[in-house]
Short mmCIF file of C-alpha atoms in Angstrom, two decimals:
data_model
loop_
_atom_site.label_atom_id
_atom_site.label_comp_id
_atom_site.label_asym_id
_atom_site.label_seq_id
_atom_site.Cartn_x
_atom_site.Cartn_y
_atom_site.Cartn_z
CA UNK A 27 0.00 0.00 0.00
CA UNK A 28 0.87 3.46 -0.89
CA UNK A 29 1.45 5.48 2.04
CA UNK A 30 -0.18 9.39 2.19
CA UNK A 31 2.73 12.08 1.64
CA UNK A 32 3.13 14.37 5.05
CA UNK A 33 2.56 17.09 2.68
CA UNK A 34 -1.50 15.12 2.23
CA UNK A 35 -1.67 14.56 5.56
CA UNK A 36 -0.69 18.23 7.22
CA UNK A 37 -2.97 19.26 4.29
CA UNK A 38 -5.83 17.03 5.11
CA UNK A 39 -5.33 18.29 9.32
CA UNK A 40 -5.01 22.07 8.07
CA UNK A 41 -8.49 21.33 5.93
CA UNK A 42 -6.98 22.38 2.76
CA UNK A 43 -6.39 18.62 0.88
CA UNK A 44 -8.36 18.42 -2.19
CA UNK A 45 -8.59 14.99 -2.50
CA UNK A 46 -10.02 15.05 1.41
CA UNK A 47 -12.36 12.11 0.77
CA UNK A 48 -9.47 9.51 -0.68
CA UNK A 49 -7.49 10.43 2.34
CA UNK A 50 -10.07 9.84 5.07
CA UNK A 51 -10.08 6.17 2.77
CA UNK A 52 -6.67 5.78 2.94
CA UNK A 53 -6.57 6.65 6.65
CA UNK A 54 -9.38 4.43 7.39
CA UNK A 55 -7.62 1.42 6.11
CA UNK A 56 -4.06 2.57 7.42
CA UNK A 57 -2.69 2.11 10.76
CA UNK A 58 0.83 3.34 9.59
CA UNK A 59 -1.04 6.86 7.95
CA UNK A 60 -2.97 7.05 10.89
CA UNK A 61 -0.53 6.79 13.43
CA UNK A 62 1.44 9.31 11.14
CA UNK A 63 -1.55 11.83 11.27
CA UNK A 64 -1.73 11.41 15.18
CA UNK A 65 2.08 12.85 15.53
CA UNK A 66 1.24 15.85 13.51
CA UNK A 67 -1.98 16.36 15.72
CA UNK A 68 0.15 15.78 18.88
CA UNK A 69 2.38 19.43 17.70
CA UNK A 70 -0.47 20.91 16.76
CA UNK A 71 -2.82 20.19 19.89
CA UNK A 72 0.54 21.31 21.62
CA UNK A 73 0.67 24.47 20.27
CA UNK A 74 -2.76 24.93 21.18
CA UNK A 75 -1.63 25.20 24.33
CA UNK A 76 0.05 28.59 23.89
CA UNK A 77 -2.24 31.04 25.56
CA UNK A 78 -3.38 34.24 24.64
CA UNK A 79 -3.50 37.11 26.76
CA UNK A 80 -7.20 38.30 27.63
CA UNK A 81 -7.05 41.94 27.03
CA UNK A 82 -9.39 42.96 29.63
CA UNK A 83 -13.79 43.22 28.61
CA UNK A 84 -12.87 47.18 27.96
CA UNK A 85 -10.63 46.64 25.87
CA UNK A 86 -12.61 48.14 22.45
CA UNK A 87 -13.24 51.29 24.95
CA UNK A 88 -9.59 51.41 25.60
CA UNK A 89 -8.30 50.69 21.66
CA UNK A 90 -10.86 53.57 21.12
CA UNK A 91 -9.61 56.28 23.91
CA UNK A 92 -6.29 56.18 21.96
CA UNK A 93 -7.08 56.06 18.09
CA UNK A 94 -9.88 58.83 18.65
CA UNK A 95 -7.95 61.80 19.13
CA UNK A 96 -6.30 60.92 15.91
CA UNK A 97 -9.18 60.37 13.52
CA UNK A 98 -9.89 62.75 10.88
CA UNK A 99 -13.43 64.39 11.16
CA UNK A 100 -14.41 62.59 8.55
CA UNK A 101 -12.71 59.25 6.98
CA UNK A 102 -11.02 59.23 4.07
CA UNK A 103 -12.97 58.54 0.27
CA UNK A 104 -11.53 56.62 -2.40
CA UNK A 105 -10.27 59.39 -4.13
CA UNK A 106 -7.34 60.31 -0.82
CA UNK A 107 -5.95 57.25 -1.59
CA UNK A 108 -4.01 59.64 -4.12
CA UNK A 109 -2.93 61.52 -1.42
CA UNK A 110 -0.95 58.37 0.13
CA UNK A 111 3.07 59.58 0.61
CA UNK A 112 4.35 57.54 -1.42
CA UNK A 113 1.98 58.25 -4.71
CA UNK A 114 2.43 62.11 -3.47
CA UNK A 115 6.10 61.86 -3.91
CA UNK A 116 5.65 60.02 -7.59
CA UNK A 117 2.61 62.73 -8.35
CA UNK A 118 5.12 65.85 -7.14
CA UNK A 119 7.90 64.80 -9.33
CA UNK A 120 5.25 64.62 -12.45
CA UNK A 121 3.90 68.25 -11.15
CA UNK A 122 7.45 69.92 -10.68
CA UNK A 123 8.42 68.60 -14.65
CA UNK A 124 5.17 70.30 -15.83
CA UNK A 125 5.38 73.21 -13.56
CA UNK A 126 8.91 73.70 -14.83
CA UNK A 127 7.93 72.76 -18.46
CA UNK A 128 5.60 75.77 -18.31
CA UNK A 129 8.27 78.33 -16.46
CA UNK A 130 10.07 77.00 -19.43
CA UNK A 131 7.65 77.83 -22.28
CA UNK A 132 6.68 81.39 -20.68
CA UNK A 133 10.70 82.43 -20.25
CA UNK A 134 11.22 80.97 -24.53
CA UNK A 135 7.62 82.80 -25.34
CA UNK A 136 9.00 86.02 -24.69
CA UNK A 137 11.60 85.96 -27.36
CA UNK A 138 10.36 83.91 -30.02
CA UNK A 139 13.91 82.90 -31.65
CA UNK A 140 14.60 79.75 -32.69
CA UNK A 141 17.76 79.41 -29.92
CA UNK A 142 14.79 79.98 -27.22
CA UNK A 143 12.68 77.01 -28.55
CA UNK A 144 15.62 75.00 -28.34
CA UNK A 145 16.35 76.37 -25.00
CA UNK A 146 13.21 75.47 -23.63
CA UNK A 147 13.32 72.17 -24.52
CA UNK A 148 16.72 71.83 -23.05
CA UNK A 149 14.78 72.89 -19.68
CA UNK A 150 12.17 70.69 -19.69
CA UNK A 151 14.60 67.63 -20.98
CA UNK A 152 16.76 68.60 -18.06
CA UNK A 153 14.19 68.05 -15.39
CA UNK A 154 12.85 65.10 -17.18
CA UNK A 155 16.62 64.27 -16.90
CA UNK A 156 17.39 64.51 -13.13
CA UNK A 157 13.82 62.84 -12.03
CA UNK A 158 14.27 59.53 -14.23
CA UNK A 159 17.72 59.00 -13.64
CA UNK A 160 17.07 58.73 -9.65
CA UNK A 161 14.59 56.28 -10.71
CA UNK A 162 16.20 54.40 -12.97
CA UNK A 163 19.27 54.18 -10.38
CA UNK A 164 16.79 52.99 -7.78
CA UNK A 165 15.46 50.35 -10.63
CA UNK A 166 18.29 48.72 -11.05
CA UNK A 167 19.33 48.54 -7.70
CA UNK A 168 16.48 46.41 -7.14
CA UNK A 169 16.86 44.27 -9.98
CA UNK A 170 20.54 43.44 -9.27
CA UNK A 171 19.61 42.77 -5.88
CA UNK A 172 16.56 40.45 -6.89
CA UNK A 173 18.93 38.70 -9.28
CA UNK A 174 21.53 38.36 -6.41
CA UNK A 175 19.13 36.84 -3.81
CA UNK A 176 19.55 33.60 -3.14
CA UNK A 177 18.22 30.93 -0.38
CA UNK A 178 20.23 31.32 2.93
CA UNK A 179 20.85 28.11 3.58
CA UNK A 180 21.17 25.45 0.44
CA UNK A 181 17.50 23.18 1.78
CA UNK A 182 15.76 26.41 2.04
CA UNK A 183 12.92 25.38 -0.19
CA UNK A 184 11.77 29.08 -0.71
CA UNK A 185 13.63 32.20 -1.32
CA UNK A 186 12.06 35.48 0.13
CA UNK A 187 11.73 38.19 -2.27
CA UNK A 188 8.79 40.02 -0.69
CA UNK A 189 11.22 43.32 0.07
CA UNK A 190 11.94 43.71 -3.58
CA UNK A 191 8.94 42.82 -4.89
CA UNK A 192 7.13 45.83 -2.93
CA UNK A 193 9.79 47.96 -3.98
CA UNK A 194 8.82 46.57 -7.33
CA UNK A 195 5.33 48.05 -6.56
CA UNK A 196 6.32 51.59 -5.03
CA UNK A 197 9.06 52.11 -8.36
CA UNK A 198 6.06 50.83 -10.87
CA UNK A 199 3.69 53.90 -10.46
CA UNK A 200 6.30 56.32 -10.57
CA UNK A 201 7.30 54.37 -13.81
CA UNK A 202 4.41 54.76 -15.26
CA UNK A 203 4.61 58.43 -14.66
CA UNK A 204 7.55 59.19 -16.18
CA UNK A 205 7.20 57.00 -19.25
CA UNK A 206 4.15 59.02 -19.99
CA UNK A 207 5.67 62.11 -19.52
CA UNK A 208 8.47 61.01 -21.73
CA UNK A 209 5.89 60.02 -24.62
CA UNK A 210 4.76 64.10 -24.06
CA UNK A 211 7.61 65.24 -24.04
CA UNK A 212 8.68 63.32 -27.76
CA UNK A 213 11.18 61.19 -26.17
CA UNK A 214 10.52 57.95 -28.13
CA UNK A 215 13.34 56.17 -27.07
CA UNK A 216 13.20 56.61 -23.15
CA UNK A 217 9.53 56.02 -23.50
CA UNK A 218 10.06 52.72 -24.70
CA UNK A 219 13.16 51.54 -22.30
CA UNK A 220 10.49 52.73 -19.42
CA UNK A 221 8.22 50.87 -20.87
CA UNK A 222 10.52 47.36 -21.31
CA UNK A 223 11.58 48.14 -17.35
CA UNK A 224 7.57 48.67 -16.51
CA UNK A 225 6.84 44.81 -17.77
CA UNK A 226 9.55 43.67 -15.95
CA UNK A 227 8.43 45.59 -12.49
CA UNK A 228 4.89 44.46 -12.97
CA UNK A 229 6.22 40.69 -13.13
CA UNK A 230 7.88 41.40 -10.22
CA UNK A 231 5.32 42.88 -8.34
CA UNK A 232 2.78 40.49 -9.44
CA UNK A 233 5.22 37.47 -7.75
CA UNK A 234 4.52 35.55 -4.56
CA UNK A 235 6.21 37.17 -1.60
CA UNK A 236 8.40 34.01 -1.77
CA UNK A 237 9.38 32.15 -4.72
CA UNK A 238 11.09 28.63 -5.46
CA UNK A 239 14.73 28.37 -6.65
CA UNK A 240 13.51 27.89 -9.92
CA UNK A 241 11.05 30.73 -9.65
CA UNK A 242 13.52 32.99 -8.94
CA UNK A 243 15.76 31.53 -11.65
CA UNK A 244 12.54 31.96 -14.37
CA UNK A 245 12.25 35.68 -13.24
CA UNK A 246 16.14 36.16 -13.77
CA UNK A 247 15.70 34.58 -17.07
CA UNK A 248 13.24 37.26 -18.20
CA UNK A 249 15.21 40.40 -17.03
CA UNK A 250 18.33 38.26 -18.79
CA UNK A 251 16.51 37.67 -21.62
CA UNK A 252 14.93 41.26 -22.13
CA UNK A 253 18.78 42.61 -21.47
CA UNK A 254 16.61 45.13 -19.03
CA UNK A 255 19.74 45.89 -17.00
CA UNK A 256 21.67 46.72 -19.81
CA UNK A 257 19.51 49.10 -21.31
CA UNK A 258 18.71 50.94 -17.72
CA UNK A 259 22.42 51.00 -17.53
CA UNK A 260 22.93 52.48 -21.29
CA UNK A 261 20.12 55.14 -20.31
CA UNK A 262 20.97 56.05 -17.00
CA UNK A 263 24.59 56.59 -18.21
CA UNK A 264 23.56 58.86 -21.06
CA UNK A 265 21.15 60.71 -19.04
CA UNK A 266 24.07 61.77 -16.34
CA UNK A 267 26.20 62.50 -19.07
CA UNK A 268 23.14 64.75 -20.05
CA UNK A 269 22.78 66.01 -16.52
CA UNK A 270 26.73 67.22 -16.21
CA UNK A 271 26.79 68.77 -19.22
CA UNK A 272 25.93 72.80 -18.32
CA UNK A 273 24.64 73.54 -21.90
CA UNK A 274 23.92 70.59 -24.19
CA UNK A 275 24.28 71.42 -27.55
CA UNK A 276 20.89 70.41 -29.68
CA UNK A 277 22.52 68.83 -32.32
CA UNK A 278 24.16 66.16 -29.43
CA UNK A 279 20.50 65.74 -28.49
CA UNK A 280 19.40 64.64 -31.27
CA UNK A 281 22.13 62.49 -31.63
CA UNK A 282 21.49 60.88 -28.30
CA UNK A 283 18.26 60.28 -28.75
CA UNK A 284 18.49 58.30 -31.85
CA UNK A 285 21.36 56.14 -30.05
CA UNK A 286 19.03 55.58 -27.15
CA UNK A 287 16.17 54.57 -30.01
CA UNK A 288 18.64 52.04 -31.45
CA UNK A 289 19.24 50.26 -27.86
CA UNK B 14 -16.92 28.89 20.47
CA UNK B 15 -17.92 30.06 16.92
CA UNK B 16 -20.78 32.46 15.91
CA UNK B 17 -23.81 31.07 14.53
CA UNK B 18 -24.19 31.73 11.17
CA UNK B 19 -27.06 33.98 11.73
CA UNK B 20 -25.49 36.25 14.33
CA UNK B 21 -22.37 36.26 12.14
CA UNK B 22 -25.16 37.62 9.28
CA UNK B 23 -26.44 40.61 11.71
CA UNK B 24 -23.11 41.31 12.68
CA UNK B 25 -22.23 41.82 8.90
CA UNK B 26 -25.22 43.76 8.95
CA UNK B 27 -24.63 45.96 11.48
CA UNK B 28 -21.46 46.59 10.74
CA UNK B 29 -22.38 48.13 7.28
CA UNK B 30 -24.56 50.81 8.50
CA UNK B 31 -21.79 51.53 11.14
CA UNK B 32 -19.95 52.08 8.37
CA UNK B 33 -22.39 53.97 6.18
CA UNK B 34 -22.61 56.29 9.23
CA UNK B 35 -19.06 57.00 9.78
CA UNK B 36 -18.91 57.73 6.01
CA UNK B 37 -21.81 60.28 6.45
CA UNK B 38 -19.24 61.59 9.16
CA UNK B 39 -20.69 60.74 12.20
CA UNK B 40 -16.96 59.42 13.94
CA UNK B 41 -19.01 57.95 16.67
CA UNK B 42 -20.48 55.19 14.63
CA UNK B 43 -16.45 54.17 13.93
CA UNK B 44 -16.53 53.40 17.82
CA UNK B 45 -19.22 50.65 17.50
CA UNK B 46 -16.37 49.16 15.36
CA UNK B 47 -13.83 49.04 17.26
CA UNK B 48 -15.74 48.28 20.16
CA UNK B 49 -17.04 45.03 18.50
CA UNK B 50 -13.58 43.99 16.60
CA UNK B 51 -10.62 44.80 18.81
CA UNK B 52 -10.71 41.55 20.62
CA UNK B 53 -10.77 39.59 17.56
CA UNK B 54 -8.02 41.83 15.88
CA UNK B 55 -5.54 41.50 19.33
CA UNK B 56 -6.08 37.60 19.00
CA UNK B 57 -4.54 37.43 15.26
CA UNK B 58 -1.87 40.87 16.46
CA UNK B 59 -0.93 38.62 19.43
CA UNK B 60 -0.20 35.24 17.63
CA UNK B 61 1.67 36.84 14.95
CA UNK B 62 4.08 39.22 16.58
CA UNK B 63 4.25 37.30 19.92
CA UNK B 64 4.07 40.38 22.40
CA UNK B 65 1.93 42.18 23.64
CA UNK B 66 3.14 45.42 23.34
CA UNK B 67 3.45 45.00 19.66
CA UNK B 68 -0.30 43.34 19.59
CA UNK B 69 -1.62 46.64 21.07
CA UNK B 70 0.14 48.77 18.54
CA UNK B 71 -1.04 46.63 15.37
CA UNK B 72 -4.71 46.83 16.20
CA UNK B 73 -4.63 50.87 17.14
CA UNK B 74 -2.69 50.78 13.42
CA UNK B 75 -5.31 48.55 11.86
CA UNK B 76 -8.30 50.51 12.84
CA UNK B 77 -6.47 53.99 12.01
CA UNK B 78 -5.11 53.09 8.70
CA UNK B 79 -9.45 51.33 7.91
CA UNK B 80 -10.51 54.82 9.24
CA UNK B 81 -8.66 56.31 6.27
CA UNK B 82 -9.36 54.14 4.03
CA UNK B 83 -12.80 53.27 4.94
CA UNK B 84 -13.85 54.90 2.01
CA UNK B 85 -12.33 52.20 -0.21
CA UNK B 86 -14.21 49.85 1.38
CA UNK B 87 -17.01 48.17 -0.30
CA UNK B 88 -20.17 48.13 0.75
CA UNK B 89 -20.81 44.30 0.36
CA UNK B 90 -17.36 43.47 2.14
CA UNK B 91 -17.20 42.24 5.59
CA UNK B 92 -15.39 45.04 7.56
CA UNK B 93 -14.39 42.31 10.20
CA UNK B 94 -12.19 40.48 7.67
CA UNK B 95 -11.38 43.75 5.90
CA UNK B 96 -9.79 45.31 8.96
CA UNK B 97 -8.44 41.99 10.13
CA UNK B 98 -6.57 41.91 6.54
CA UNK B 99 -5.36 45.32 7.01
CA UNK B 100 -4.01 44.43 10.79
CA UNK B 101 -2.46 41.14 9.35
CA UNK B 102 -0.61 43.26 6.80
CA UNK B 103 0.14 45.90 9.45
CA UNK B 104 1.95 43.05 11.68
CA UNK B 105 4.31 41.80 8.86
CA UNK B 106 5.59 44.85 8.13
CA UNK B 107 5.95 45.16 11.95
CA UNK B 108 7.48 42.20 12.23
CA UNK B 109 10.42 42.68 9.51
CA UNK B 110 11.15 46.17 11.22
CA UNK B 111 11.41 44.25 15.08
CA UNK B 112 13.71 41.26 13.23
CA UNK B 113 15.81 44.52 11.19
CA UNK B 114 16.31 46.27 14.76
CA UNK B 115 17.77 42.89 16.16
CA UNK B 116 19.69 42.06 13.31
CA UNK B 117 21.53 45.19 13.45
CA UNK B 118 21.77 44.74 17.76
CA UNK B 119 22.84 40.95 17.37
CA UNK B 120 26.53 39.60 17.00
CA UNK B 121 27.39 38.11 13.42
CA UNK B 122 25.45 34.91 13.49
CA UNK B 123 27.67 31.87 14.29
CA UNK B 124 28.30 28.74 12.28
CA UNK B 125 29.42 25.71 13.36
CA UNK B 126 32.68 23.67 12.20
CA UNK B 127 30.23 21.95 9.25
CA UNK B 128 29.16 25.05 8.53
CA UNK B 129 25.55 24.91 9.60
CA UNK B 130 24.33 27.79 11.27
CA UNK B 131 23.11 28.02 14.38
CA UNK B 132 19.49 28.89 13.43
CA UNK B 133 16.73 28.97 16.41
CA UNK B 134 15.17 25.57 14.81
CA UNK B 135 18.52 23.97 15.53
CA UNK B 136 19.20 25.34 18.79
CA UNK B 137 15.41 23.88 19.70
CA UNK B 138 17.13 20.06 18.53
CA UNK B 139 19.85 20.72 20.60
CA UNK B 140 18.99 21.60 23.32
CA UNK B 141 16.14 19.10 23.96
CA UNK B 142 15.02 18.62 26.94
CA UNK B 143 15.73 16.30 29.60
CA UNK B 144 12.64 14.32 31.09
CA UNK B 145 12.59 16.45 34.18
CA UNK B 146 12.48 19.51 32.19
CA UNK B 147 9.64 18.27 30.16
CA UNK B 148 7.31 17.96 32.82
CA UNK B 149 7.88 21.79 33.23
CA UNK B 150 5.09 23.78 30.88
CA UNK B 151 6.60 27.02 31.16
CA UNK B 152 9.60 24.97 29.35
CA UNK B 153 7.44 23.58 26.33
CA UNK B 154 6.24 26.87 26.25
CA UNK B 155 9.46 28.18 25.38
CA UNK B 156 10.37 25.59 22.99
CA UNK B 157 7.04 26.23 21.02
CA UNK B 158 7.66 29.92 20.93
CA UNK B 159 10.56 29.96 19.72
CA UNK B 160 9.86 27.38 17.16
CA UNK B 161 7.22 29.84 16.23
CA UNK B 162 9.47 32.47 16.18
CA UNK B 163 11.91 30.55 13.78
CA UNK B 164 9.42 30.57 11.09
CA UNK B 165 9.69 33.17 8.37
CA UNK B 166 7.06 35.72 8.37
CA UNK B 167 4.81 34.50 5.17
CA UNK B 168 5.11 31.06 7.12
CA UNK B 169 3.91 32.08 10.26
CA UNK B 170 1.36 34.50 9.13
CA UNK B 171 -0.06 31.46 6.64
CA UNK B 172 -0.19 29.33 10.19
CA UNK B 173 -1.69 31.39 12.38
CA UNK B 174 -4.31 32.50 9.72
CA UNK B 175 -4.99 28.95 8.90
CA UNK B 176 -4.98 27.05 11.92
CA UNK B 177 -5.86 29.51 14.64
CA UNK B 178 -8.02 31.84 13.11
CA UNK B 179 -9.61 29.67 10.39
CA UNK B 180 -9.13 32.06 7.14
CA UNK B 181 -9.70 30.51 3.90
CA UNK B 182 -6.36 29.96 2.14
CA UNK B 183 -7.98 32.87 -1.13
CA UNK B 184 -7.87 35.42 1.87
CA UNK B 185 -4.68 34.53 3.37
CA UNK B 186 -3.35 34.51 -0.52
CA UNK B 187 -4.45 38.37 -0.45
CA UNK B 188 -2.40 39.15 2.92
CA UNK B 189 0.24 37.22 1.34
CA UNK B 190 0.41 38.58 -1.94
CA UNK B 191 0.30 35.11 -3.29
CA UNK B 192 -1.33 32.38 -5.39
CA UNK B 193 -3.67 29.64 -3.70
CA UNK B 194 -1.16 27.42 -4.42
CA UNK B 195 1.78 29.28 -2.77
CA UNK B 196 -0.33 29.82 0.11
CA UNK B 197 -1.26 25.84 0.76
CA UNK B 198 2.73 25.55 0.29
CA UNK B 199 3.44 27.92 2.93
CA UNK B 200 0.98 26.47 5.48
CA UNK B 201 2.44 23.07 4.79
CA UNK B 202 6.30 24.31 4.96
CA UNK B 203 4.94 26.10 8.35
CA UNK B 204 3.63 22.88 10.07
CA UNK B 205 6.48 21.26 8.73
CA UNK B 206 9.09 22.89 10.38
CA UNK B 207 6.85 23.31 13.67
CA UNK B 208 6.72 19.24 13.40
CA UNK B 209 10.57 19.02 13.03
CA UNK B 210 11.03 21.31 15.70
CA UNK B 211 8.62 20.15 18.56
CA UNK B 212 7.83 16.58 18.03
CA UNK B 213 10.94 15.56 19.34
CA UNK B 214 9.84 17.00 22.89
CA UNK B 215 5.78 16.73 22.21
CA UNK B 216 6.60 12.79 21.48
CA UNK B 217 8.51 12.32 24.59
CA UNK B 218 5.97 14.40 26.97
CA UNK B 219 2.87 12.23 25.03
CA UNK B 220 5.19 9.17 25.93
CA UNK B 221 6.15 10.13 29.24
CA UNK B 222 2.14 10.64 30.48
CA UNK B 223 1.43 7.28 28.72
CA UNK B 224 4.16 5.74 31.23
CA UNK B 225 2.52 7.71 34.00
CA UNK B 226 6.39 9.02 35.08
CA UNK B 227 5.16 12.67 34.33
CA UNK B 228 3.97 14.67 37.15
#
C-alpha cells in the first residue's frame, strides 16, 4: 500500500487537501497513515496550548480612547488614496516637470527665436533628466539585488523576495509616470526603455512574496533575456552624461536620442 | 466557540450601517467598530508578533489606517475580515522592522565547524530537553515559541491564519500577496518545520504521560 505524503496529511489536518475524501479512505484502512496523522496532531494540539493574553472586557473602549484623538473628522474617500506619501512623492515629481515645463515655455515665449525654442526644450529635458535617472538608479538597484538573492541556507525550499517585490510596486507607479511624460515630451526612445523596465516591475510585483529556486531563476531569465539591465544601464549613463553637461548642444541631443532609439 | 451563522449575518449587517454612518461623518459610529472587533483583531496581532506590546500597537494601526481608508471599502465586504486583513498586513511589516532592529543589535550569526548555522530551529534540537524539564510547561512553552518564532514571516502569518483563526487559504493569498497554491505551500512548509522542531519533545511528553512518570 501506498502510504499518504506528510505534505496530504498536514494538508488534510489544516483542511486544505483536495482529494479530502481519498485520504479519510486511505486513513481508514491505514494504521501506519494514521498513526502518522496522530504525531502531527500531537504538535499541533501542543501548540494549542500557547495562551493568549485576555485583554481585559474594555478593551474596544480602551483601543478607542487612543485612536480617537487621531481620527480625521471625517474618513477618508476613495479618491485620498491619491494623497498616500508615497503616490504624493511620484505625483510631485510629475507636477514639478510640468510646472517647470511651463516656467520654461513662458521664459522661450518672450523671445520667439529659434535658440529659445531650443532652449526650452533643453529645460524641460533637463528636469525630465534629473527625475528619471534617480529612478532608474533605484530600478536597477532592485533588480541586481533580486537577481543576487539567493536561499540562505542550500534546503531552504523558498527564497524570500517580498522586500523587492514591494519595492517593485512603489518604483512601478512612478514608472508609469515618467514613461508618460516622456511620450509628451517626444522622447521615443526613453519612452520605450520605461516601458521594457515597466513589464519587468509588474512581473515582479505580481510574484509571490516568496518564490522557489527555480522561480527565482525563471524571473532572472526574463530580465536576462529582455537585457533590461543593460539598457537601464545604457540610459541612466547617457542621461548623467546629459545632466553634467551645463549647456547641451541640440545637435548632441538629437544624436542621443536616436542612439538611445537604437538600444 | 464560533458564531452562529445567523449572528455572524447581523453582525455583517450591522457593521455596514456603522460604516455607512461613519462615512456620512458621524466618527461615533467608527466606535461601535472598534468596540465590537478589537478583541478579535488583538487575537490574530498577538499570535503573529508574539508580544503584547506589539499586539496593542497593530490593532490601534489597523483601525487607524481602515478609518482612512474606509472609504475604499465596499459596501458588500465584511469590515471584520477587511480590517483583520489590514491588521495582518500591518503586523508583517511590523514584524520585519522588530527582526531589522535585532539584526543590526545581534553579533554576526555563528556557524558551526560543518558550517551549519546556528538557526533557532537547531538550537530547539539541541537543546532538547531532559525528562525532568519536560514535565515543566513554562519549558514547552518556550520551545514552542521559539519554534514559532523561527518561522519566516509568510510562514507564520499562513499558520496562524490557517490554523488559529480559520481564514480561507484565497484570503490569506491576499495578505500574502500570493497564489492559492503558494499559500497551501506555505501552510504546509509552516507545520512542517513546527513538526521538526517540537515533536521531538511533544513525542517524549505524550510518551512520558502514557508511562505515567510525568507529574
Amino acid at each position: 500500500m501506498k502510504h499518504l505524503k506528510e505534505e496530504e496529511l498536514i494538508a488534510y489536518r489544516e483542511g486544505v487537501a483536495e482529494q479530502r475524501a481519498a485520504i479519510s479512505e486511505h486513513l481508514a484502512a491505514c494504521e501506519e497513515c494514521r498513526g502518522e496523522l496522530q504525531r502531527i496532531e500531537a504538535v499541533l494540539a501542543a501548540l494549542d496550548t500557547l495562551p493568549v493574553p485576555e485583554p481585559g472586557a474594555d478593551y474596544g473602549r480602551q483601543v478607542w480612547k487612543e485612536i480617537a484623538p487621531r481620527l480625521a473628522d471625517k474618513p477618508g474617500r476613495w479618491w485620498q488614496v491619491w494623497l498616500e506619501p508615497r503616490r504624493l512623492v511620484a505625483a510631485g515629481a510629475v507636477m514639478a516637470l510640468i510646472v517647470a515645463a511651463f516656467v520654461a515655455g513662458r521664459f522661450t515665449k518672450r523671445d520667439g527665436t529659434g535658440d529659445n525654442i531650443a532652449s526650452k526644450e533643453q529645460v524641460r529635458e533637463r528636469i525630465l533628466v534629473v527625475a528619471v535617472g534617480e529612478h532608474l538608479g533605484h530600478s536597477e538597484r532592485m533588480l541586481i539585488e533580486l537577481s543576487n538573492e539567493a536561499p540562505n541556507d542550500p534546503k531552504q525550499k523558498q527564497v524570500d523576495i517580498s522586500a523587492e517585490q514591494r519595492r517593485a510596486e512603489d518604483l512601478l507607479q512612478e514608472n508609469r509616470l515618467y514613461r508618460q511624460t516622456a511620450l509628451q515630451e517626444g522622447d521615443a526612445g526613453l519612452a520605450s526603455v520605461l516601458d521594457e523596465l515597466e513589464r519587468v516591475l509588474l512581473d515582479v510585483a505580481h510574484s509571490p512574496g516568496e518564490v522557489t529556486p527555480a522561480q527565482l531563476e525563471t524571473i532572472r531569465k526574463k530580465i536576462q533575456v529582455r537585457g533590461i539591465l543593460f539598457k537601464v544601464r545604457v540610459v541612466s549613463k547617457e542621461l548623467q552624461q546629459r545632466q553634467e553637461a551645463t549647456k547641451p548642444a541640440p545637435a548632441q541631443n538629437e544624436s542621443t536620442k536616436r542612439e538611445r532609439n537604437k538600444v | 466557540m464560533q458564531p452562529s451563522a445567523d449572528s455572524t449575518q447581523a453582525i455583517a449587517e450591522s457593521d455596514a450601517i456603522a460604516v455607512e454612518r461613519t462615512l456620512a461623518g458621524d466618527r461615533d459610529a467608527y466606535r461601535v467598530l472598534v468596540e465590537r472587533h478589537s478583541h478579535n483583531v488583538f487575537r490574530l496581532a498577538y499570535r503573529m508578533t508574539g508580544n503584547r506590546h506589539d499586539a496593542e500597537e497593530v490593532v490601534q494601526e489597523a483601525f487607524l489606517r481602515g478609518y482612512q481608508k474606509l472609504g475604499q471599502f465596499a459596501a458588500r465586504a465584511n469590515f471584520g475580515t477587511w480590517v483583520y486583513r489590514i491588521a495582518a498586513n500591518y503586523a508583517i511589516d511590523r514584524m520585519r522592522q522588530r527582526q531589522k532592529e535585532e539584526s543590526r543589535r545581534e553579533a554576526p550569526r555563528v556557524q558551526d565547524a560543518d558550517g551549519i548555522e546556528n538557526d533557532p530551529l537547531n538550537r530547539v534540537k539541541d537543546e532538547a530537553p531532559t525528562p525532568e524539564r519536560l514535565t515543566q510547561s513554562l519549558e514547552l512553552r518556550k520551545q514552542m515559541e521559539q519554534a514559532l518564532a523561527a518561522l519566516s514571516d509568510a510562514e507564520r502569518t499562513a499558520f496562524v491564519m490557517r490554523h488559529w483563526e480559520g481564514c480561507g487559504i484565497e484570503e490569506i493569498a491576499g495578505v500574502l500577496k500570493s497564489s492559492s497554491n503558494a499559500t497551501k505551500n506555505t501552510v504546509f512548509r509552516a507545520v512542517q518545520k513546527l513538526r521538526r522542531a517540537l515533536q521531538p519533545i511533544v513525542g517524549t511528553r505524550t510518551q512520558a504521560r502514557a508511562m505515567g512518570t510525568e507529574s
